[in-house]
Coordinates of N, CA and C in Angstrom, one line a residue:
Chain A
X247 N 11.5 19.2 -2.2 CA 10.1 18.8 -2.2 C 9.7 18.6 -3.6
X248 N 8.8 17.8 -4.0 CA 8.3 17.6 -5.2 C 7.6 18.8 -5.8
X249 N 7.9 19.2 -6.9 CA 7.2 20.3 -7.6 C 7.0 20.1 -9.0
X250 N 5.7 20.4 -9.5 CA 5.3 20.4 -10.9 C 4.7 21.7 -11.2
X251 N 5.1 22.3 -12.5 CA 4.6 23.5 -12.8 C 4.3 23.5 -14.3
X252 N 3.0 23.8 -14.5 CA 2.5 23.7 -15.8 C 2.7 25.2 -16.5
X253 N 2.7 25.2 -17.7 CA 2.7 26.5 -18.4 C 2.2 26.3 -19.9
X254 N 1.9 27.3 -20.6 CA 1.6 27.1 -22.0 C 0.0 27.3 -22.3
X255 N -0.8 27.6 -21.2 CA -2.2 27.7 -21.5 C -2.5 29.1 -22.1
X256 N -3.7 29.3 -22.5 CA -4.2 30.5 -23.1 C -5.5 30.4 -23.8
X257 N -5.8 31.5 -24.6 CA -7.0 31.5 -25.4 C -6.5 31.0 -26.9
X258 N -7.3 30.2 -27.3 CA -7.0 29.7 -28.7 C -8.4 29.4 -29.5
X259 N -8.3 29.7 -30.7 CA -9.6 29.4 -31.6 C -9.8 27.9 -31.8
X260 N -11.1 27.6 -32.0 CA -11.4 26.1 -32.3 C -10.6 25.8 -33.6
X261 N -10.1 24.6 -33.5 CA -9.4 24.0 -34.6 C -8.0 24.2 -34.5
X262 N -7.5 25.1 -33.6 CA -6.2 25.6 -33.7 C -5.4 24.7 -32.6
X263 N -4.2 24.8 -32.4 CA -3.3 24.0 -31.6 C -2.6 24.8 -30.5
X264 N -2.1 24.0 -29.5 CA -1.5 24.7 -28.2 C -0.6 23.6 -27.7
X265 N 0.6 23.9 -27.2 CA 1.3 23.0 -26.5 C 1.5 23.4 -25.0
X266 N 1.2 22.5 -24.1 CA 1.4 22.8 -22.6 C 2.7 22.1 -22.2
X267 N 3.4 22.6 -21.1 CA 4.6 22.0 -20.6 C 4.3 21.8 -19.1
X268 N 5.1 20.9 -18.6 CA 5.1 20.6 -17.2 C 6.5 20.2 -16.7
X269 N 7.1 21.3 -16.0 CA 8.5 21.2 -15.4 C 8.4 20.6 -14.2
X270 N 9.2 19.6 -13.9 CA 9.3 18.9 -12.6 C 10.6 18.9 -11.9
X271 N 10.5 18.8 -10.5 CA 11.6 19.0 -9.7 C 11.3 18.2 -8.4
X272 N 12.5 17.9 -7.8 CA 12.4 17.2 -6.4 C 12.2 15.7 -6.3
X273 N 12.3 15.0 -7.3 CA 12.3 13.7 -7.4 C 13.0 13.2 -8.8
X274 N 13.2 11.9 -8.7 CA 14.0 11.3 -9.8 C 13.1 11.2 -11.0
X275 N 13.0 12.3 -11.9 CA 12.1 12.4 -12.9 C 12.0 11.3 -13.8
X276 N 13.2 10.6 -14.2 CA 13.3 9.7 -15.2 C 12.8 8.3 -14.8
X277 N 12.3 8.2 -13.6 CA 11.9 6.9 -13.1 C 10.4 7.0 -12.9
X278 N 9.7 8.0 -13.2 CA 8.2 8.1 -12.9 C 7.4 8.5 -14.2
X279 N 6.3 7.8 -14.3 CA 5.4 8.2 -15.3 C 4.6 9.5 -14.8
X280 N 4.1 10.1 -15.8 CA 3.4 11.4 -15.4 C 2.1 11.5 -16.3
X281 N 1.1 12.0 -15.6 CA -0.2 12.1 -16.1 C -0.7 13.7 -16.4
X282 N -1.6 13.7 -17.4 CA -2.3 15.0 -17.5 C -3.8 14.7 -17.1
X283 N -4.4 15.7 -16.3 CA -5.8 15.6 -15.8 C -6.3 16.9 -16.0
X284 N -7.6 17.0 -16.5 CA -8.1 18.3 -16.8 C -9.5 18.5 -15.9
X285 N -9.9 19.7 -15.8 CA -11.1 20.1 -15.1 C -11.7 21.3 -15.8
X286 N -12.9 21.0 -16.5 CA -13.7 22.2 -17.1 C -14.2 23.1 -16.0
X287 N -14.4 24.3 -16.3 CA -14.8 25.2 -15.3 C -16.1 24.8 -14.6
X288 N -16.0 24.8 -13.3 CA -17.2 24.3 -12.4 C -17.4 22.9 -12.5
X289 N -16.6 21.9 -13.2 CA -16.9 20.6 -13.3 C -16.0 19.7 -12.5
X290 N -15.9 18.4 -12.6 CA -15.0 17.6 -12.1 C -13.7 17.3 -12.8
X291 N -13.1 16.3 -12.2 CA -11.8 15.9 -12.8 C -11.9 14.8 -13.9
X292 N -11.0 14.9 -14.8 CA -11.0 14.0 -16.0 C -9.7 13.6 -16.5
X293 N -9.2 12.4 -16.4 CA -8.0 11.9 -16.8 C -7.8 12.1 -18.3
X294 N -6.7 12.6 -18.8 CA -6.4 12.8 -20.1 C -5.4 12.1 -20.7
X295 N -4.3 11.8 -20.2 CA -3.2 11.1 -20.9 C -2.2 10.8 -19.9
X296 N -1.3 9.9 -20.2 CA -0.2 9.3 -19.4 C 1.0 8.9 -20.3
X297 N 2.2 9.3 -19.8 CA 3.4 9.0 -20.5 C 4.2 8.1 -19.5
X298 N 4.9 7.0 -20.0 CA 5.7 6.3 -19.1 C 7.0 7.1 -18.8
X299 N 7.8 6.4 -17.8 CA 8.9 6.9 -17.3 C 10.0 7.2 -18.4
X300 N 10.0 6.4 -19.4 CA 11.2 6.6 -20.3 C 10.6 7.1 -21.7
X301 N 9.2 7.5 -21.7 CA 8.7 8.0 -22.9 C 8.4 7.1 -24.0
X302 N 8.4 5.8 -23.7 CA 8.2 4.8 -24.7 C 6.7 4.5 -25.0
X303 N 6.0 4.8 -23.9 CA 4.5 4.6 -24.1 C 3.7 5.8 -23.7
X304 N 2.6 6.0 -24.4 CA 1.7 7.0 -24.0 C 0.3 6.5 -24.2
X305 N -0.6 6.8 -23.3 CA -1.9 6.4 -23.2 C -2.9 7.6 -23.2
X306 N -4.1 7.4 -23.8 CA -5.0 8.6 -23.9 C -6.4 8.3 -23.6
X307 N -7.1 9.2 -23.0 CA -8.5 9.0 -23.0 C -9.2 9.0 -24.3
X308 N -10.2 8.3 -24.4 CA -10.9 8.1 -25.8 C -11.1 9.5 -26.5
X309 N -11.6 10.5 -25.6 CA -12.1 11.7 -26.1 C -10.8 12.7 -26.8
X310 N -9.7 12.2 -26.5 CA -8.6 13.0 -27.1 C -7.6 12.2 -28.0
X311 N -8.0 10.9 -28.2 CA -7.2 10.1 -29.1 C -7.0 10.6 -30.5
X312 N -5.9 10.8 -31.0 CA -5.6 11.4 -32.4 C -5.6 12.8 -32.4
X313 N -5.9 13.4 -31.2 CA -5.8 14.9 -31.3 C -4.7 15.4 -30.5
X314 N -4.5 14.8 -29.3 CA -3.5 15.2 -28.2 C -2.3 14.2 -28.4
X315 N -1.1 14.8 -28.1 CA 0.0 14.0 -28.1 C 0.9 14.2 -26.9
X316 N 1.3 13.3 -26.0 CA 2.1 13.5 -24.8 C 3.5 13.1 -25.1
X317 N 4.4 13.8 -24.6 CA 5.9 13.4 -24.7 C 6.5 14.0 -23.6
X318 N 8.0 13.6 -23.5 CA 8.8 14.0 -22.4 C 10.2 14.1 -22.9
X319 N 10.8 15.0 -22.1 CA 12.4 15.1 -22.4 C 13.0 15.0 -21.0
X320 N 13.5 13.8 -20.8 CA 14.1 13.6 -19.4 C 15.4 14.3 -19.1
X321 N 16.0 14.8 -20.2 CA 17.2 15.8 -19.9 C 16.8 17.1 -19.4
X322 N 15.5 17.5 -19.6 CA 15.0 18.7 -19.1 C 14.0 18.6 -18.1
X323 N 13.8 17.4 -17.6 CA 12.7 17.2 -16.5 C 11.3 17.7 -16.9
X324 N 10.9 17.6 -18.2 CA 9.8 18.3 -18.6 C 8.9 17.4 -19.4
X325 N 7.6 17.5 -19.3 CA 6.5 16.7 -19.9 C 5.7 17.7 -20.9
X326 N 5.3 17.2 -22.1 CA 4.7 18.2 -22.9 C 3.4 17.5 -23.4
X327 N 2.3 18.4 -23.6 CA 1.1 17.8 -24.1 C 0.7 18.8 -25.2
X328 N 0.8 18.2 -26.5 CA 0.4 18.8 -27.7 C -1.0 18.7 -27.9
X329 N -1.8 19.8 -28.0 CA -3.2 19.8 -28.2 C -3.6 20.4 -29.5
X330 N -4.1 19.3 -30.5 CA -4.4 19.8 -31.8 C -6.0 19.8 -32.0
X331 N -6.4 20.4 -33.1 CA -7.8 20.3 -33.5 C -8.8 20.6 -32.2
X332 N -8.4 21.7 -31.5 CA -9.0 22.1 -30.2 C -10.5 22.3 -30.4
X333 N -11.3 22.0 -29.5 CA -12.7 22.2 -29.5 C -13.1 22.9 -28.3
X334 N -14.5 23.6 -28.3 CA -14.8 24.3 -27.1 C -14.9 23.5 -26.0
X335 N -15.3 22.1 -26.0 CA -15.3 21.2 -24.9 C -13.9 20.7 -24.3
X336 N -12.9 21.4 -24.9 CA -11.4 21.1 -24.3 C -11.2 22.3 -23.4
X337 N -12.0 23.2 -23.3 CA -11.8 24.3 -22.3 C -11.7 23.7 -20.9
X338 N -10.6 24.0 -20.2 CA -10.3 23.3 -18.9 C -9.0 23.9 -18.3
X339 N -8.9 23.7 -17.0 CA -7.6 23.7 -16.5 C -6.9 22.3 -16.6
X340 N -5.7 22.4 -17.0 CA -5.0 21.2 -17.4 C -3.9 21.0 -16.2
X341 N -3.9 19.9 -15.5 CA -3.0 19.6 -14.4 C -2.0 18.5 -14.9
X342 N -0.8 18.7 -14.5 CA 0.1 17.4 -14.6 C 0.2 16.9 -13.2
X343 N 0.3 15.5 -13.1 CA 0.3 14.9 -11.9 C 1.3 13.7 -12.0
X344 N 2.0 13.4 -11.0 CA 3.0 12.4 -10.8 C 2.3 11.1 -10.5
X345 N 2.8 10.0 -11.1 CA 2.3 8.6 -10.7 C 3.0 8.3 -9.3
X346 N 2.2 7.6 -8.6 CA 2.7 7.2 -7.2 C 4.0 6.3 -7.1
X347 N 4.0 5.4 -8.2 CA 5.2 4.5 -8.1 C 6.1 4.5 -9.4
X348 N 7.4 4.1 -9.2 CA 8.3 4.2 -10.3 C 8.0 3.1 -11.3
X349 N 8.5 3.4 -12.6 CA 8.5 2.5 -13.6 C 7.1 2.2 -14.1
X350 N 6.5 1.0 -13.6 CA 5.1 0.7 -14.2 C 4.1 1.6 -13.7
X351 N 2.9 2.0 -14.6 CA 2.0 2.9 -14.2 C 1.0 2.4 -13.3
X352 N 0.6 3.1 -12.1 CA -0.4 2.7 -11.2 C -1.7 3.5 -11.5
X353 N -1.5 4.7 -12.1 CA -2.7 5.5 -12.3 C -3.2 6.0 -10.9
X354 N -2.2 6.1 -10.0 CA -2.6 6.8 -8.7 C -1.7 8.0 -8.7
X355 N -2.2 9.2 -8.4 CA -1.6 10.4 -8.4 C -1.2 11.0 -7.0
X356 N 0.1 11.2 -6.8 CA 0.5 11.7 -5.5 C 0.7 13.1 -5.4
X357 N 1.3 13.7 -6.5 CA 1.6 15.1 -6.5 C 1.0 15.9 -7.8
X358 N 0.5 17.1 -7.6 CA -0.1 17.7 -8.7 C 0.5 19.1 -9.0
X359 N 0.5 19.6 -10.2 CA 1.0 21.0 -10.4 C -0.2 21.9 -10.1
X360 N -0.1 23.2 -10.4 CA -1.1 24.1 -10.0 C -2.0 24.4 -11.1
X361 N -1.7 23.8 -12.4 CA -2.6 23.9 -13.5 C -2.3 25.0 -14.4
X362 N -2.8 24.9 -15.7 CA -2.8 25.9 -16.6 C -4.2 25.9 -17.4
X363 N -4.6 27.1 -17.6 CA -6.1 27.3 -18.2 C -5.9 27.4 -19.7
X364 N -6.7 26.4 -20.3 CA -6.8 26.6 -21.8 C -8.3 26.8 -22.1
X365 N -8.4 27.9 -22.9 CA -9.8 28.4 -23.3 C -9.9 28.2 -24.8
X366 N -10.8 27.6 -25.3 CA -11.0 27.5 -26.7 C -12.2 28.3 -27.0
X367 N -12.1 29.3 -27.8 CA -13.1 30.3 -28.0 C -12.8 31.0 -29.3
X368 N -13.7 31.4 -30.2 CA -13.5 32.2 -31.3 C -13.7 33.7 -30.9
Chain B
X60 N -16.1 1.9 -19.0 CA -15.4 2.5 -17.9 C -16.2 2.4 -16.5
X61 N -15.3 2.3 -15.4 CA -16.0 2.3 -14.2 C -16.6 3.6 -13.7
X62 N -17.8 3.6 -13.3 CA -18.4 4.8 -12.8 C -18.3 4.9 -11.3
X63 N -17.9 6.1 -10.8 CA -17.6 6.4 -9.4 C -18.8 7.3 -9.0
X64 N -19.5 7.1 -8.0 CA -20.7 7.7 -7.6 C -20.5 8.2 -6.1
X65 N -20.3 9.5 -5.8 CA -20.2 10.1 -4.7 C -21.6 10.6 -3.9
X66 N -21.7 10.4 -2.7 CA -22.9 11.0 -2.0 C -22.4 11.4 -0.5
X67 N -23.1 12.5 -0.1 CA -23.8 13.4 -0.9 C -23.0 14.3 -1.9
X68 N -23.7 15.0 -2.8 CA -23.0 15.8 -3.6 C -22.5 17.1 -2.8
X69 N -23.2 17.5 -1.9 CA -22.8 18.6 -0.9 C -23.3 18.4 0.4
X70 N -22.6 18.9 1.5 CA -23.2 18.9 2.8 C -22.8 20.1 3.5
X71 N -23.5 20.5 4.5 CA -23.1 21.6 5.4 C -22.7 20.9 6.8
X72 N -21.8 21.5 7.4 CA -21.3 21.0 8.7 C -20.6 22.0 9.4
X73 N -20.5 21.9 10.7 CA -19.9 22.8 11.6 C -18.4 22.3 12.0
X74 N -17.7 23.3 12.4 CA -16.2 22.9 12.9 C -16.5 22.0 14.1
X75 N -15.7 21.0 14.1 CA -15.8 19.9 15.2 C -16.6 18.7 14.8
X76 N -17.5 18.9 13.7 CA -18.3 17.8 13.3 C -17.5 16.7 12.8
X77 N -18.1 15.4 12.9 CA -17.7 14.3 12.2 C -18.3 14.2 10.9
X78 N -17.5 14.0 9.8 CA -18.1 14.0 8.5 C -17.8 12.7 7.7
X79 N -18.6 12.2 7.0 CA -18.4 11.1 6.3 C -18.9 11.2 4.9
X80 N -18.1 10.9 3.9 CA -18.4 11.0 2.6 C -18.3 9.6 1.9
X81 N -19.3 9.2 1.1 CA -19.3 7.9 0.5 C -19.1 7.9 -0.9
X82 N -18.4 6.8 -1.5 CA -18.1 6.7 -2.8 C -18.4 5.2 -3.2
X83 N -19.1 5.1 -4.3 CA -19.5 3.7 -4.8 C -19.0 3.6 -6.3
X84 N -18.4 2.4 -6.4 CA -17.9 2.0 -7.7 C -18.9 1.2 -8.4
X85 N -19.1 1.3 -9.7 CA -19.9 0.5 -10.5 C -19.6 -1.0 -10.7
X86 N -18.3 -1.3 -10.3 CA -17.8 -2.7 -10.3 C -16.8 -2.8 -9.3
X87 N -16.4 -4.0 -8.8 CA -15.5 -4.1 -7.8 C -14.0 -3.6 -8.1
X88 N -13.5 -2.8 -7.3 CA -12.1 -2.2 -7.5 C -11.1 -2.6 -6.5
X89 N -11.4 -3.7 -5.7 CA -10.5 -4.0 -4.7 C -10.3 -2.8 -3.8
X90 N -9.0 -2.4 -3.5 CA -8.8 -1.3 -2.7 C -8.1 -0.2 -3.4
X91 N -8.2 -0.3 -4.8 CA -7.5 0.7 -5.7 C -8.3 2.1 -5.6
X92 N -8.4 2.7 -4.5 CA -9.3 3.9 -4.3 C -8.4 5.0 -3.8
X93 N -8.6 6.2 -4.2 CA -7.9 7.3 -3.7 C -8.9 8.4 -3.4
X94 N -8.6 9.3 -2.5 CA -9.3 10.5 -2.2 C -8.5 11.7 -2.4
X95 N -9.1 12.8 -2.9 CA -8.5 14.1 -3.1 C -9.3 15.2 -2.4
X96 N -8.6 16.3 -2.0 CA -9.2 17.5 -1.5 C -8.8 18.5 -2.4
X97 N -9.9 19.3 -2.8 CA -9.5 20.6 -3.7 C -10.3 21.8 -3.2
X98 N -9.5 22.7 -3.0 CA -9.9 24.2 -2.6 C -10.2 25.0 -3.9
X99 N -11.1 26.0 -3.8 CA -11.2 26.8 -5.0 C -10.0 27.4 -5.5
X100 N -9.9 27.3 -6.8 CA -8.8 27.9 -7.5 C -7.3 27.1 -7.2
X101 N -7.5 26.0 -6.6 CA -6.2 25.3 -6.2 C -6.3 23.8 -7.0
X102 N -5.1 23.3 -7.0 CA -4.9 22.0 -7.5 C -5.5 20.9 -6.5
X103 N -5.8 19.7 -7.0 CA -6.2 18.7 -6.1 C -5.0 18.3 -5.2
X104 N -5.3 17.9 -3.9 CA -4.3 17.3 -3.0 C -4.6 16.0 -2.6
X105 N -3.6 15.0 -2.7 CA -3.8 13.7 -2.4 C -4.0 13.6 -0.7
X106 N -5.0 12.8 -0.3 CA -5.4 12.6 1.1 C -5.1 11.2 1.4
X107 N -5.7 10.3 0.7 CA -5.8 8.8 1.0 C -5.5 8.1 -0.3
X108 N -4.7 7.0 -0.3 CA -4.6 6.1 -1.4 C -4.7 4.6 -0.9
X109 N -4.9 3.8 -1.7 CA -5.1 2.3 -1.4 C -6.3 2.2 -0.4
X110 N -7.2 3.1 -0.5 CA -8.5 3.0 0.2 C -8.3 3.6 1.7
X111 N -7.2 3.2 2.2 CA -7.1 3.5 3.7 C -5.7 4.2 4.2
X112 N -4.8 4.3 3.1 CA -3.5 4.6 3.5 C -3.5 6.2 3.4
X113 N -2.9 6.8 4.5 CA -2.9 8.3 4.6 C -1.7 8.7 3.8
X114 N -1.8 9.7 3.0 CA -0.8 10.5 2.3 C 0.2 11.1 3.4
X115 N 1.5 11.2 3.2 CA 2.4 11.9 4.2 C 2.0 13.3 4.3
X116 N 2.2 13.8 5.5 CA 1.7 15.1 6.1 C 0.2 15.5 6.0
X117 N -0.6 14.5 5.8 CA -2.1 14.8 5.9 C -2.5 14.5 7.4
X118 N -3.2 15.4 7.9 CA -3.6 15.3 9.3 C -4.3 14.0 9.6
X119 N -4.1 13.5 10.9 CA -4.7 12.2 11.3 C -6.1 12.2 11.4
X120 N -6.8 13.3 11.4 CA -8.3 13.4 11.4 C -8.9 12.9 10.1
X121 N -8.1 12.6 9.1 CA -8.6 12.2 7.8 C -8.4 10.6 7.8
X122 N -9.4 9.9 7.4 CA -9.2 8.4 7.2 C -10.2 8.0 6.2
X123 N -9.7 6.7 5.7 CA -10.5 6.1 4.7 C -10.7 4.7 4.9
X124 N -11.8 4.1 4.4 CA -12.2 2.8 4.6 C -12.8 2.1 3.4
X125 N -13.0 0.8 3.4 CA -13.8 0.1 2.3 C -13.0 -0.7 1.4
X126 N -13.7 -1.5 0.7 CA -13.1 -2.4 -0.4 C -14.2 -2.9 -1.2
X127 N -13.7 -3.3 -2.4 CA -14.7 -3.8 -3.4 C -15.5 -2.6 -4.1
X128 N -16.7 -2.3 -3.6 CA -17.6 -1.3 -4.4 C -17.8 0.0 -3.5
X129 N -17.8 -0.3 -2.2 CA -18.2 0.9 -1.3 C -17.0 1.4 -0.4
X130 N -16.9 2.7 -0.3 CA -15.8 3.4 0.3 C -16.3 4.5 1.1
X131 N -15.5 4.9 2.0 CA -15.9 6.2 2.8 C -14.7 7.0 3.2
X132 N -14.8 8.3 3.1 CA -13.8 9.1 3.7 C -14.3 9.8 4.9
X133 N -13.7 9.7 6.0 CA -14.1 10.3 7.2 C -13.2 11.3 7.9
X134 N -13.8 12.6 8.1 CA -13.1 13.6 8.7 C -13.6 13.6 10.2
X135 N -12.6 13.3 11.1 CA -13.0 13.0 12.5 C -13.6 14.2 13.2
X136 N -13.0 15.3 13.0 CA -13.3 16.6 13.6 C -13.0 17.7 12.7
X137 N -14.0 18.1 11.9 CA -13.9 19.1 10.9 C -13.3 20.4 11.4
X138 N -12.2 20.8 10.6 CA -11.5 22.0 10.8 C -11.9 23.2 9.8
X139 N -11.6 24.4 10.2 CA -12.0 25.4 9.2 C -11.2 25.3 7.8
X140 N -10.0 24.7 7.8 CA -9.2 24.5 6.6 C -9.9 23.4 5.7
X141 N -10.7 22.6 6.3 CA -11.3 21.3 5.6 C -12.3 21.7 4.7
X142 N -12.9 22.8 4.7 CA -14.0 23.2 3.9 C -13.4 23.4 2.4
X143 N -13.9 22.4 1.6 CA -13.5 22.1 0.2 C -14.3 21.2 -0.4
X144 N -13.9 20.8 -1.7 CA -14.5 19.7 -2.5 C -13.7 18.4 -2.5
X145 N -14.3 17.3 -2.2 CA -13.6 16.1 -2.1 C -13.8 15.2 -3.3
X146 N -12.9 14.5 -3.8 CA -13.1 13.6 -5.0 C -12.6 12.2 -4.6
X147 N -13.2 11.2 -5.0 CA -12.6 9.9 -5.0 C -12.2 9.5 -6.4
X148 N -11.4 8.5 -6.6 CA -10.8 8.2 -7.9 C -10.4 6.6 -7.7
X149 N -10.9 5.9 -8.8 CA -10.5 4.4 -8.9 C -9.4 4.3 -9.8
X150 N -8.4 3.5 -9.4 CA -7.3 3.2 -10.3 C -7.1 1.6 -10.5
X151 N -8.2 0.9 -10.4 CA -8.1 -0.5 -10.5 C -8.2 -0.8 -12.1
X152 N -9.0 -0.2 -12.8 CA -9.2 -0.4 -14.2 C -8.9 0.8 -15.0
X153 N -8.3 0.5 -16.2 CA -8.1 1.7 -17.1 C -9.4 1.9 -18.0
X154 N -9.7 3.2 -18.1 CA -9.0 4.4 -17.7 C -9.4 4.7 -16.2
X155 N -8.5 5.5 -15.5 CA -8.8 5.9 -14.3 C -10.0 6.9 -14.3
X156 N -10.9 6.8 -13.3 CA -12.1 7.6 -13.3 C -12.4 8.3 -11.9
X157 N -12.9 9.4 -11.8 CA -13.2 10.0 -10.7 C -14.7 10.1 -10.3
X158 N -14.9 10.3 -9.0 CA -16.3 10.7 -8.7 C -16.7 12.1 -9.0
X159 N -17.9 12.6 -8.9 CA -18.4 13.8 -9.2 C -18.1 15.0 -8.2
X160 N -17.7 14.4 -7.0 CA -17.2 15.4 -6.0 C -18.3 15.7 -4.9
X161 N -17.8 16.0 -3.8 CA -18.7 16.4 -2.6 C -18.1 17.7 -2.0
X162 N -19.0 18.6 -2.0 CA -18.6 19.9 -1.6 C -19.0 20.0 -0.1
X163 N -18.0 20.3 0.8 CA -18.2 20.4 2.1 C -18.3 22.0 2.4
X164 N -19.4 22.3 2.9 CA -19.7 23.8 3.3 C -19.9 24.1 4.8
X165 N -19.6 25.4 5.1 CA -19.8 25.8 6.5 C -21.2 25.9 6.8
X166 N -21.6 25.4 7.9 CA -23.1 25.5 8.3 C -23.2 26.8 9.1

């Protein structure tokens, strides 16, 4: 079955960096794009970033452009999200989610990981 | 960005009730609409995609309808495990955006 497992969250000071990982299994990883979606405490869902199946294209929400970088290693079935210049408003649970279709992005999410909490605080 | 507005923001219902949640898009999105269920402390779970297609292994009491700007999620007979928050999401236009959520509580 499809499984996604995030890791790397924690408490970090404003302005510092953190790298999140998402390990995938149960599907042909190298043929699907993967997204990051976040949820601030007590708030709704917010799309953050997407990486194409081959890692050649990454797309970002305006509020993270220039600060976050998404990447993937298809040999390890793993997605990464590098978070730089973190702010208090980046505090959230970060989920990775699989795109529904192969190759081209649809921005429809069919499976989600359990999430990892990032807390930005001094 | 396309704004997604859900109503109501919360509702109270009893086991066995028929529940309907509405989602409205700020512009037409054809049928590029999904619904998710989220329980406290858990990840969202896909219920419906393409406005009316039911995700595999989702109970048949869940259904979706609509096209253009107005959509509904219906739970035909509410079960104890259905008490949760429900979100709609459009994927017609970039960036994908979510509604604010509807919390379904026990009456």
